[in-house]
Coordinates of C-alpha atoms and ligand atoms in Angstrom, one line a residue:
X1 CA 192.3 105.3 129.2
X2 CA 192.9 106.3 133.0
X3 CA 190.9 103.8 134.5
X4 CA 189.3 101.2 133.8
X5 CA 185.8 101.4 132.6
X6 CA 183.0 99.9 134.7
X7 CA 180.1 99.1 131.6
X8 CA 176.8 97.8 132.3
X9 CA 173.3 95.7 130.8
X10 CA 170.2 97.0 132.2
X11 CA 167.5 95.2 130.6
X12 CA 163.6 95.7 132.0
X13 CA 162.1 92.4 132.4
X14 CA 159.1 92.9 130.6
X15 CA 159.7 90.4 127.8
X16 CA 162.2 87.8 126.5
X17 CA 165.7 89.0 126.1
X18 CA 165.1 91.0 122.7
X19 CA 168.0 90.1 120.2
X20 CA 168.9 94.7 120.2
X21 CA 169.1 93.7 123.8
X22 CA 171.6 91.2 123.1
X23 CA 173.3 93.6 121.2
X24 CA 174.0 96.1 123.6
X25 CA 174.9 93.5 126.1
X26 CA 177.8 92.0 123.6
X27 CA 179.2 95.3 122.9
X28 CA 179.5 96.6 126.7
X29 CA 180.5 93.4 127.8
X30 CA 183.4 92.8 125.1
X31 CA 184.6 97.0 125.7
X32 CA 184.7 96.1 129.6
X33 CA 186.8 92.8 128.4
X34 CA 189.0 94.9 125.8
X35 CA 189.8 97.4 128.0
X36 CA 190.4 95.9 131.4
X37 CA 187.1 96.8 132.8
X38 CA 183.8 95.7 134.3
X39 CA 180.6 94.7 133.2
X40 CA 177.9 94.9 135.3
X41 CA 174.2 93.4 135.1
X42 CA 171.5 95.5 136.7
X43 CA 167.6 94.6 136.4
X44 CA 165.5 97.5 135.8
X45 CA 162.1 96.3 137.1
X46 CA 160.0 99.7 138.4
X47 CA 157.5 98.6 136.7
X48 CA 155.6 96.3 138.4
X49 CA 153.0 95.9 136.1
X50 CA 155.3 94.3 133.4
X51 CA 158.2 92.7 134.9
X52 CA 158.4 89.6 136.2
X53 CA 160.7 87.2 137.7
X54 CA 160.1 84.6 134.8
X55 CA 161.6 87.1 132.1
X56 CA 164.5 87.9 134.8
X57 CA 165.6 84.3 134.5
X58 CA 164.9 84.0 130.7
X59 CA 167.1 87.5 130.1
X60 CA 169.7 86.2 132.7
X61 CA 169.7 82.6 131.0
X62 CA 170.0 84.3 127.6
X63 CA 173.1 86.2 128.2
X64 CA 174.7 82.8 129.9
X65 CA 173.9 81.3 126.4
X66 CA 175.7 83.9 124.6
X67 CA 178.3 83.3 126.8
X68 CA 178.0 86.5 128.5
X69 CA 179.5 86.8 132.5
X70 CA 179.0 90.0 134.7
X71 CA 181.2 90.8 137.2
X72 CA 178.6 92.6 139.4
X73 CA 175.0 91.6 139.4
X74 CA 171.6 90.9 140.6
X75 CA 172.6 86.9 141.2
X76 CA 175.8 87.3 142.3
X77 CA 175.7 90.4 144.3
X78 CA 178.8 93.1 144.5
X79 CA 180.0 96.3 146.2
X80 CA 177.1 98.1 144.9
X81 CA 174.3 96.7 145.3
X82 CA 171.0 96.1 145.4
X83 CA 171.2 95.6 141.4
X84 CA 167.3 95.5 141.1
X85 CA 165.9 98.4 141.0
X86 CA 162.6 97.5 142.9
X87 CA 165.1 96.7 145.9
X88 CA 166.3 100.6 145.9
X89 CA 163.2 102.7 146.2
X90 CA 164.6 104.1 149.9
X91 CA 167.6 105.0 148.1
X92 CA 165.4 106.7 145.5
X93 CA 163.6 108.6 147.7
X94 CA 166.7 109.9 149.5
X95 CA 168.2 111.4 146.5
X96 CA 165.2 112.9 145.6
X97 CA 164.8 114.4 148.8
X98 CA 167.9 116.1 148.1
X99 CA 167.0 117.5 145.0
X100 CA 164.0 119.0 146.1
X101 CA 166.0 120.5 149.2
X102 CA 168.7 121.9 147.0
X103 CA 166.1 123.5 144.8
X104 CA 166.5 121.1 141.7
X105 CA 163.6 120.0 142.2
X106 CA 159.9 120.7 143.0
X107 CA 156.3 119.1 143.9
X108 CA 154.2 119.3 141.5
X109 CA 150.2 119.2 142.6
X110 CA 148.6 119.9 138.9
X111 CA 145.6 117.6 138.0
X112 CA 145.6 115.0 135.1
X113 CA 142.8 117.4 133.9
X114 CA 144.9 120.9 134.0
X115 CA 147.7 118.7 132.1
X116 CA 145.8 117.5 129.6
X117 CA 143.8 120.9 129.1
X118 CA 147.6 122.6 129.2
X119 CA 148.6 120.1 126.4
X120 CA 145.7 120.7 124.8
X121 CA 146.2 124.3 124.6
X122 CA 149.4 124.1 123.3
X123 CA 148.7 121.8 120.5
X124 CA 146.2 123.9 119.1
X125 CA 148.4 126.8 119.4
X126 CA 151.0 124.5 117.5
X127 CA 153.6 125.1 120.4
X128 CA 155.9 122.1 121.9
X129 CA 154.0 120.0 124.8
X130 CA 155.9 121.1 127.8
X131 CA 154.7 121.4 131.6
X132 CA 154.5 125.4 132.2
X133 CA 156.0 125.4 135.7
X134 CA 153.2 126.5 137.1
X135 CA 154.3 124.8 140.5
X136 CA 157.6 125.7 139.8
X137 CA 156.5 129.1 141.3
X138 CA 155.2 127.5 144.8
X139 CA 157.0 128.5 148.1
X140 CA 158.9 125.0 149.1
X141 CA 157.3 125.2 152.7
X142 CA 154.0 125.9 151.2
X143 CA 154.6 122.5 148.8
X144 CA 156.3 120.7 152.0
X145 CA 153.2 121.3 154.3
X146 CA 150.8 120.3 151.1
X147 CA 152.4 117.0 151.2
X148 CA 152.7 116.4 155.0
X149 CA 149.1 117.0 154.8
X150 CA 148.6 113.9 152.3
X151 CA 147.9 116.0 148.9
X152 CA 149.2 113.6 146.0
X153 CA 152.0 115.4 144.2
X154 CA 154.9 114.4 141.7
X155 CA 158.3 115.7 142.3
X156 CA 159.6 117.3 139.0
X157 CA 163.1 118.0 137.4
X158 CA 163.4 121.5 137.5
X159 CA 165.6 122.1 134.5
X160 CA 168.0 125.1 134.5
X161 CA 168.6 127.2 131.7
X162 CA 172.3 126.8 129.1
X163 CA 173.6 124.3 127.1
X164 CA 175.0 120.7 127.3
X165 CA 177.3 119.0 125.4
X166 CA 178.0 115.4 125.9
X167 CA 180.4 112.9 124.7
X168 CA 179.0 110.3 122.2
X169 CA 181.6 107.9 121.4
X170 CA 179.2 106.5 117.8
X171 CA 177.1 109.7 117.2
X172 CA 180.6 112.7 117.9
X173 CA 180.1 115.1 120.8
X174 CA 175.9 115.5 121.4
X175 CA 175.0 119.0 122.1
X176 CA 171.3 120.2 123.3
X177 CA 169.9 123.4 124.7
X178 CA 168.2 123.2 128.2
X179 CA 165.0 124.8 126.4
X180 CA 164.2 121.2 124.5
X181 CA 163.7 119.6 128.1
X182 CA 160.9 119.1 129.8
X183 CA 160.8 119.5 133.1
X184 CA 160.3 115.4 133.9
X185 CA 158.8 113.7 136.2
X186 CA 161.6 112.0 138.7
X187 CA 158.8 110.4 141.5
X188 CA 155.1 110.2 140.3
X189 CA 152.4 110.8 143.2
X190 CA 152.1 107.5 144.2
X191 CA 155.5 107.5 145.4
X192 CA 157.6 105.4 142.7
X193 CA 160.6 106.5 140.3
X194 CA 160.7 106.9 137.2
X195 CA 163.2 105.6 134.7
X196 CA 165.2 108.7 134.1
X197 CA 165.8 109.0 137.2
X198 CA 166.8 105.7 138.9
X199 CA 168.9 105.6 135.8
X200 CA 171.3 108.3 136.8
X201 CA 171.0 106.9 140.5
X202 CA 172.2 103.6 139.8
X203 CA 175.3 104.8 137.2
X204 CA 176.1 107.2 140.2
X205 CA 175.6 104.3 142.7
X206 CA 177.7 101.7 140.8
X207 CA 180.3 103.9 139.4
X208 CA 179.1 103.7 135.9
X209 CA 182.1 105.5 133.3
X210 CA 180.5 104.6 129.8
X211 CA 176.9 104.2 128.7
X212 CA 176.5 102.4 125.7
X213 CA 172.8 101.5 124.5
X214 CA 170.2 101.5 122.3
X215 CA 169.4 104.5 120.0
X216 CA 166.0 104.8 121.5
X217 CA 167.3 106.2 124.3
X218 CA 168.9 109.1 122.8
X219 CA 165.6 111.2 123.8
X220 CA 166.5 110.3 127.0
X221 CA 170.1 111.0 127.5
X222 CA 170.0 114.9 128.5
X223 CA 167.0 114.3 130.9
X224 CA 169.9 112.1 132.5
X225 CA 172.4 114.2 131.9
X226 CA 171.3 117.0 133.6
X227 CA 170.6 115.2 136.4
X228 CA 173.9 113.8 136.8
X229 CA 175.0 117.8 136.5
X230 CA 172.4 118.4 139.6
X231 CA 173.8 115.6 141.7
X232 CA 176.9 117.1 141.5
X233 CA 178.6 113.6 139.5
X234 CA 180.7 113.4 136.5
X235 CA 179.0 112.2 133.6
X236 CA 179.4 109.4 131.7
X237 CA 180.8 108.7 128.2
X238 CA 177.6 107.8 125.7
X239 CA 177.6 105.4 122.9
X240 CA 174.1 105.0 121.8
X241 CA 173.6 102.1 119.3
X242 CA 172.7 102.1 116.0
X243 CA 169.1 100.7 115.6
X244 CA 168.5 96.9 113.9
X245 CA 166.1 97.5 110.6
X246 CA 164.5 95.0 108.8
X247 CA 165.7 94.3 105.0
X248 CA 162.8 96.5 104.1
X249 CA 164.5 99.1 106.2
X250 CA 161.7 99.1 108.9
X251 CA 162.2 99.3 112.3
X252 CA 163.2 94.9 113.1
X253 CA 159.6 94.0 114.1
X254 CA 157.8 90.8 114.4
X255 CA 156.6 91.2 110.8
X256 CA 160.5 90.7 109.6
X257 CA 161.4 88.1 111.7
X258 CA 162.0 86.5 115.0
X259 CA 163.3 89.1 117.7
X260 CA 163.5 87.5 120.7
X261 CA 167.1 85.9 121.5
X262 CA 165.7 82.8 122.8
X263 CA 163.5 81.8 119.3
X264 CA 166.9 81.5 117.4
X265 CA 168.5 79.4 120.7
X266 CA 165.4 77.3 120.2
X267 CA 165.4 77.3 116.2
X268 CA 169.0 75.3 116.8
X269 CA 171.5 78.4 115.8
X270 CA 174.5 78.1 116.8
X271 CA 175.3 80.3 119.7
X272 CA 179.1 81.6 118.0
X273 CA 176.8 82.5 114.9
X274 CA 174.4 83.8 116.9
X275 CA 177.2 86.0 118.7
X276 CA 178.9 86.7 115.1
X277 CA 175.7 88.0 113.7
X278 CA 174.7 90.4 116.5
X279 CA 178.0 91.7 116.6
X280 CA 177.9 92.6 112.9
X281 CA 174.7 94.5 113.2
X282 CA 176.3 98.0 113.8
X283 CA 180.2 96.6 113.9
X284 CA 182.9 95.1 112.0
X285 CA 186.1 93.2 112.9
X286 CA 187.7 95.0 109.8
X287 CA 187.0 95.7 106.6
X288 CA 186.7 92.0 105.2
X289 CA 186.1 89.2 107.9
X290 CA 182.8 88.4 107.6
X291 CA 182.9 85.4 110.3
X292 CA 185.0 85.7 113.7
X293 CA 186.0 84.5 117.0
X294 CA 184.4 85.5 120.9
X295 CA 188.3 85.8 121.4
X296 CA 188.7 88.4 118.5
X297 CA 185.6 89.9 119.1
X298 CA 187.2 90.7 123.0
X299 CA 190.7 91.4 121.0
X300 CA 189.3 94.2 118.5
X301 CA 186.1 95.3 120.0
X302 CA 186.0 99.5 120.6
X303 CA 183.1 101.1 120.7
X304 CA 184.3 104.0 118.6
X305 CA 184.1 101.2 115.2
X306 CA 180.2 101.0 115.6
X307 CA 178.3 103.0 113.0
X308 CA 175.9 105.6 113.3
X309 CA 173.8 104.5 110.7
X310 CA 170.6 101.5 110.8
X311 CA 172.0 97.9 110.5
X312 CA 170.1 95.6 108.6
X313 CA 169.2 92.4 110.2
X314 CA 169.5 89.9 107.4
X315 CA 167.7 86.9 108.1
X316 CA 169.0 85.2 105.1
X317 CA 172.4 85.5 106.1
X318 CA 171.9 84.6 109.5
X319 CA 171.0 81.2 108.3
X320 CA 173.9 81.1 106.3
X321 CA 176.3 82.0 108.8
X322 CA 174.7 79.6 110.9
X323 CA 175.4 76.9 108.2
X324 CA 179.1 78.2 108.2
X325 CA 179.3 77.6 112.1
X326 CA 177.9 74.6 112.1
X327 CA 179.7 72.8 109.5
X328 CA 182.9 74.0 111.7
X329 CA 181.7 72.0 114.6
X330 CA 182.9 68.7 115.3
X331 CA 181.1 66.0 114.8
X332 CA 180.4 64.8 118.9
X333 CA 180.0 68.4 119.9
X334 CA 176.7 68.6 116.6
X335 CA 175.4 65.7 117.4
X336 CA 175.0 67.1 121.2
X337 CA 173.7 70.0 119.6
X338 CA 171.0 67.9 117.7
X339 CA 170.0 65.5 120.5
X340 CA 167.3 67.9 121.3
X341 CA 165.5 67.9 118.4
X342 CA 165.5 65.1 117.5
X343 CA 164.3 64.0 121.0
X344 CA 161.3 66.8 120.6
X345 CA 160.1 65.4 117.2
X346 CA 160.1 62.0 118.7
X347 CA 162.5 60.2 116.5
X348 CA 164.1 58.3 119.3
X349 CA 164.8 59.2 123.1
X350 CA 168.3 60.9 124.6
X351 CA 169.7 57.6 125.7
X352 CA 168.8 55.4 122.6
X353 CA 170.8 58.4 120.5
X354 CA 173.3 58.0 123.8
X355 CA 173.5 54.6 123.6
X356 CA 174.2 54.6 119.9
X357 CA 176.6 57.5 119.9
X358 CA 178.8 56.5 117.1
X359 CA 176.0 55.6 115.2
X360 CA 174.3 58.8 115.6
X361 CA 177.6 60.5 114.7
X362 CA 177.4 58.7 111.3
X363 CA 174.0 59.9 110.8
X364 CA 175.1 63.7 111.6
X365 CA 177.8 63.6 109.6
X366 CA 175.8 62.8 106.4
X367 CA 173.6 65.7 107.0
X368 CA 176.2 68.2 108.5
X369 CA 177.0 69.8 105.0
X370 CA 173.2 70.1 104.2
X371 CA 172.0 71.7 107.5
X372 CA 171.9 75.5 108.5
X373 CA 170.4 75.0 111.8
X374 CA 169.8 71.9 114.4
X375 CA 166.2 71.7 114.0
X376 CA 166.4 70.9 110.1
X377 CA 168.1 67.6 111.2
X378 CA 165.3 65.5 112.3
X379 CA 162.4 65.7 109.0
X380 CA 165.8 64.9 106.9
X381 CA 166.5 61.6 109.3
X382 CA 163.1 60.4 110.2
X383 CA 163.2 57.8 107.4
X384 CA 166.0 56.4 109.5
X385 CA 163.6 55.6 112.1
X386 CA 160.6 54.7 110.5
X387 CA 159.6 50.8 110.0
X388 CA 161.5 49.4 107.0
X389 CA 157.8 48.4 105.4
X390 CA 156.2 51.3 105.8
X391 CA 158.7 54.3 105.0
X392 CA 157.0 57.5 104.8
X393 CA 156.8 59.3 101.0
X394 CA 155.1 61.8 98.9
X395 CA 153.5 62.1 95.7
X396 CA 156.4 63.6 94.3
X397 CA 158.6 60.9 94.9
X398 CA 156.3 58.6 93.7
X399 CA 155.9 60.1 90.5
X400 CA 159.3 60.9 90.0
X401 CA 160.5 56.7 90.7
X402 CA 157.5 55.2 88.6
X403 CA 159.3 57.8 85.5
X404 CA 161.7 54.8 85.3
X405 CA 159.7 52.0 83.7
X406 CA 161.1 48.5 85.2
X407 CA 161.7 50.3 88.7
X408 CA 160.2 47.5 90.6
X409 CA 162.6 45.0 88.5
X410 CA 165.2 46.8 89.1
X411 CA 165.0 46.8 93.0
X412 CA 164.5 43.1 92.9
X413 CA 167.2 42.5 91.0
X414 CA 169.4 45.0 92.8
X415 CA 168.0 43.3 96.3
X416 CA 169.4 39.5 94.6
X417 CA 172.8 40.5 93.8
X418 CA 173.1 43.2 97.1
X419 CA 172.1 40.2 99.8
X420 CA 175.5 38.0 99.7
X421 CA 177.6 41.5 99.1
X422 CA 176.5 42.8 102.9
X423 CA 175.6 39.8 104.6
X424 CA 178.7 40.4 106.0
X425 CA 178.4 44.3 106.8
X426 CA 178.6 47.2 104.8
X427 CA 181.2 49.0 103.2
X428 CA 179.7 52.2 101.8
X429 CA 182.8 53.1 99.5
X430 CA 183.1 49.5 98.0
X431 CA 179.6 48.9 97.6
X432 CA 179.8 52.6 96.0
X433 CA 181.9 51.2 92.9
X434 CA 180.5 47.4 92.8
X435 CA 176.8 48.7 92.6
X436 CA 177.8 51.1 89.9
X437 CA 179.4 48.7 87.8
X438 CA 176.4 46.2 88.7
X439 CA 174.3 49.1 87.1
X440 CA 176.5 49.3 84.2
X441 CA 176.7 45.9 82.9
X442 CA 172.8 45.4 83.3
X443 CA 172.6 48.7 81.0
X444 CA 170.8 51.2 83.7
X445 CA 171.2 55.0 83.3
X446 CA 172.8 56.0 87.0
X447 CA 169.2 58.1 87.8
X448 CA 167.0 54.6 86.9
X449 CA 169.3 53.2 89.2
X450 CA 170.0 55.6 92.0
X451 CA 166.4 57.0 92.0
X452 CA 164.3 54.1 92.7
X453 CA 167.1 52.7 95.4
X454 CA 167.1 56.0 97.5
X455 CA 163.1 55.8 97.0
X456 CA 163.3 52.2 98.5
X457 CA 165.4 53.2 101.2
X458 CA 164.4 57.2 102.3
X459 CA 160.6 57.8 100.8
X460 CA 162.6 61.0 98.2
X461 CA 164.3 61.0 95.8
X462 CA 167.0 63.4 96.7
X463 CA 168.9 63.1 99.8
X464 CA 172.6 62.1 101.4
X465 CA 175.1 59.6 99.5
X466 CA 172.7 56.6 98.8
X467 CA 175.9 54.1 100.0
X468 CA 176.1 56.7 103.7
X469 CA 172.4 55.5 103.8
X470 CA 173.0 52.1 103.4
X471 CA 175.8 51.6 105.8
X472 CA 173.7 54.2 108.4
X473 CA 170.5 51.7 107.7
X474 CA 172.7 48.0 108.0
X475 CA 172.1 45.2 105.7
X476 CA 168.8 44.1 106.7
X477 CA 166.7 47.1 106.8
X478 CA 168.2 47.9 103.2
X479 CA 167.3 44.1 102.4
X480 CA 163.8 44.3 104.0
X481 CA 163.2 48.1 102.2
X482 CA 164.1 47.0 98.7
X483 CA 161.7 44.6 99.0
X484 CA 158.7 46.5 100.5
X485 CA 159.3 49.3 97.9
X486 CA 159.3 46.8 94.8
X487 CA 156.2 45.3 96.2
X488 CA 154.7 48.9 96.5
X489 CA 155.6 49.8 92.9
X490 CA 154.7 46.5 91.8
X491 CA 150.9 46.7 93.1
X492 CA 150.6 50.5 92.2
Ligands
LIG1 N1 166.1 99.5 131.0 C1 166.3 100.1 129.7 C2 165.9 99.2 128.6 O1 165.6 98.0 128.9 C3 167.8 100.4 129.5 C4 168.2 101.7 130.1 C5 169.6 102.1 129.8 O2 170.4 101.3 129.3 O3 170.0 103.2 130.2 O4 165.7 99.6 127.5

């Protein structure tokens, strides 16, 4: 490669950061990182009606979660700015000035109603929907004088006749003939750009070598390329990305699954699965690793490896891989990762879990190999927090612990011999073997025994090691649960 490639994310903050988005911004921003190059951010906000500045800072916050830096952009400036578009309309209106001097360009005065009769005409006629150039035909000094005189006119694209063939580093070498474009609108009549065409100014402006970006824009890409061709600049290198289906092979939609970035973030998946998984909708490190690395993602990434064809977006195995990460993480890092949730469901407030780090640590680790994501955490603690007479349970368990027939007995009797074992602490893997013996010798199956104690102690009957749970509860609130829970069964 000669030099290096300047790359760019130009989202349109008119919605959360959408996880295609994401995508696109992994892939440009690990090819600028593989090859030497830059990444640049740029905010494509013409239209007013949709964007905001609150999306903005949810899509710039998004990518600073994925762990994504720009070199150039909208928050931290660089040598060619403004990176918002909306900050650029007198540049805009320069080039197009140009254009319509040097001829590639025209007014264009026809009424919504001529349009739409033109259309019209050539629908029933069953011919393509194109503008017939009827303005086209206008003397320039005529058109100039029209719009001196305050007549409303768009400025049009006025597409030359040949062929174009452009370099598609996913999709091979793109060719198109002139005749299957339109002749666009650049500026509309109340004076603002259009897309297309503050496109091609900006890649111009800021030096732009490689375009790499959804497949949706592929109906786009010689409207911009011909542009580029009339301004007289080199044109970029395309990659357009493959689409993100659904597992019924859909466009990814609401219906399938979440598609904003920021649901997953707030769902509690980790951010290198998160990373891991996007990356694998289009791309592969090789032919077998399934899970990898930022750092080989930046080591291996070329944009030449990403596939033409749809990836599906698994949501299955995006919970799985988020299991895989966060099993991986260690154990003070997932319990800063859980403090959040279990904060929002109330269980206890940031400084009690502070103030009982190690504690909480314990409480993570029996979980961490039954977890996917943070939020499952706090409905499989809460027990831990309720009030030792009044743990929280459900019919199920209920049923399933009065099955054993002495299960209040046995909880008495487990309560009598357990007090003097842990009055002096508890040792989860000692008190593993002494209670199992205990169950032994008084001639208890291990589920009559096991069942009603992790009812006692939890509310289920399934859960973490029953002895974890003890040590994680202390002595006295096991004590103080055996009882209430034999009293429970007892009355029932
Ligand atoms: N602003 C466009 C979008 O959000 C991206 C344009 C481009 O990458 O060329 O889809």
């Amino acid at each position: 490669m000669s030099k290096p490639p300047r790359v760019r994310f130009a989202p349109s903050p008119t919605g959360k950061l959408h996880i295609g988005g994401a995508r696109t911004a992994l892939f440009n921003w690990a090819y600028a990182r593989r090859h030497g190059g830059q990444f640049l951010l740029r905010i494509e906000d013409t239209d007013p009606e949709r964007s905001t500045k609150e999306f903005e800072r949810a899509i710039l916050e998004g990518l600073h979660w994925l762990g994504i830096q720009w070199d150039e952009g909208p928050d931290i400036g660089g040598p060619c700015g403004p990176y918002r578009q909306s900050e650029k309309y007198p540049q805009y209106r320069e080039v197009a000035q140009r254009l319509l001097a040097s001829g590639h360009a025209y007014h264009c005065f026809c009424s919504t109603e001529r349009l739409d009769q033109l259309r019209a005409e050539q629908e029933g006629r069953k011919e393509r929907q194109v503008y017939d150039r009827l303005c086209a035909k206008l003397d320039p000094a005529e058109s100039a004088r029209r719009v001196a005189s305050g007549e409303k006119a768009v400025v049009r694209f006025h597409v030359p006749p040949g062929e174009t063939v452009c370099i598609d580093h996913i999709r091979g070498d793109v060719r198109f003939s002139h005749d299957e474009v339109d002749d666009w609108v650049m500026v509309r009549s109340d004076g603002s750009p259009t897309y297309n065409f503050c496109v091609v100014c900006d890649d111009v402006d800021m030096g732009i070598t490689h375009v790499f970006r959804g497949e949706e824009h592929l109906v786009n890409t010689p409207k911009q390329v011909l542009l580029y061709q009339a301004l007289g600049q080199p044109m970029p290198e395309f990659g357009h990305l493959p689409l993100m289906l659904g597992t019924d092979g859909k466009k990814l939609s609401k219906r399938t699954g979440d598609t904003a970035l920021q649901d997953y973030r707030d769902k509690g998946y980790p951010r290198e699965a998160v990373v891991n998984f996007l990356c694998l909708q289009g791309w592969a490190l090789d032919g077998t690793s399934v899970l990898f690395s930022v750092d080989q993602l930046v080591q291996h990434f070329d944009i030449k490896d990403v596939q033409k064809a749809g990836a599906i977006f698994d949501p299955e195995k995006f919970r799985w891989m988020a299991g895989e990460y966060l099993r991986k993480e260690p154990l003070a890092t997932l319990a800063a990762h859980c403090t959040p949730f279990v904060v929002e469901a109330e269980l206890a407030t940031a400084e009690q879990l502070s103030e009982n780090a190690k504690w909480f640590e314990e409480v993570v680790k029996t979980e961490q190999p039954r977890i996917n994501i943070y939020s499952e955490l706090p409905a499989r603690i809460a027990y831990l927090f309720q009030p030792d007479d009044a743990v929280e349970t459900n019919d199920a368990a209920l049923a399933a612990v009065r099955k054993h027939a002495n299960a209040a007995q046995t909880l008495r009797d487990y309560r009598e011999w357990l007090a003097p074992k842990v009055a002096g602490g508890i040792d989860a893997a000692a008190l593993r073997d002494t209670s199992k013996a205990w169950a032994a010798e008084k001639g208890l199956k291990l589920p009559a025994f096991f069942q009603p104690v992790r009812f006692a102690l939890s509310g289920e009957v399934h859960g973490a090691d029953l002895f974890d749970v003890m040590a994680l509860l202390g002595a006295e609130s096991v004590l103080r649960r055996l009882e209430a829970a034999a009293n429970r069964l007892a009355e029932a």
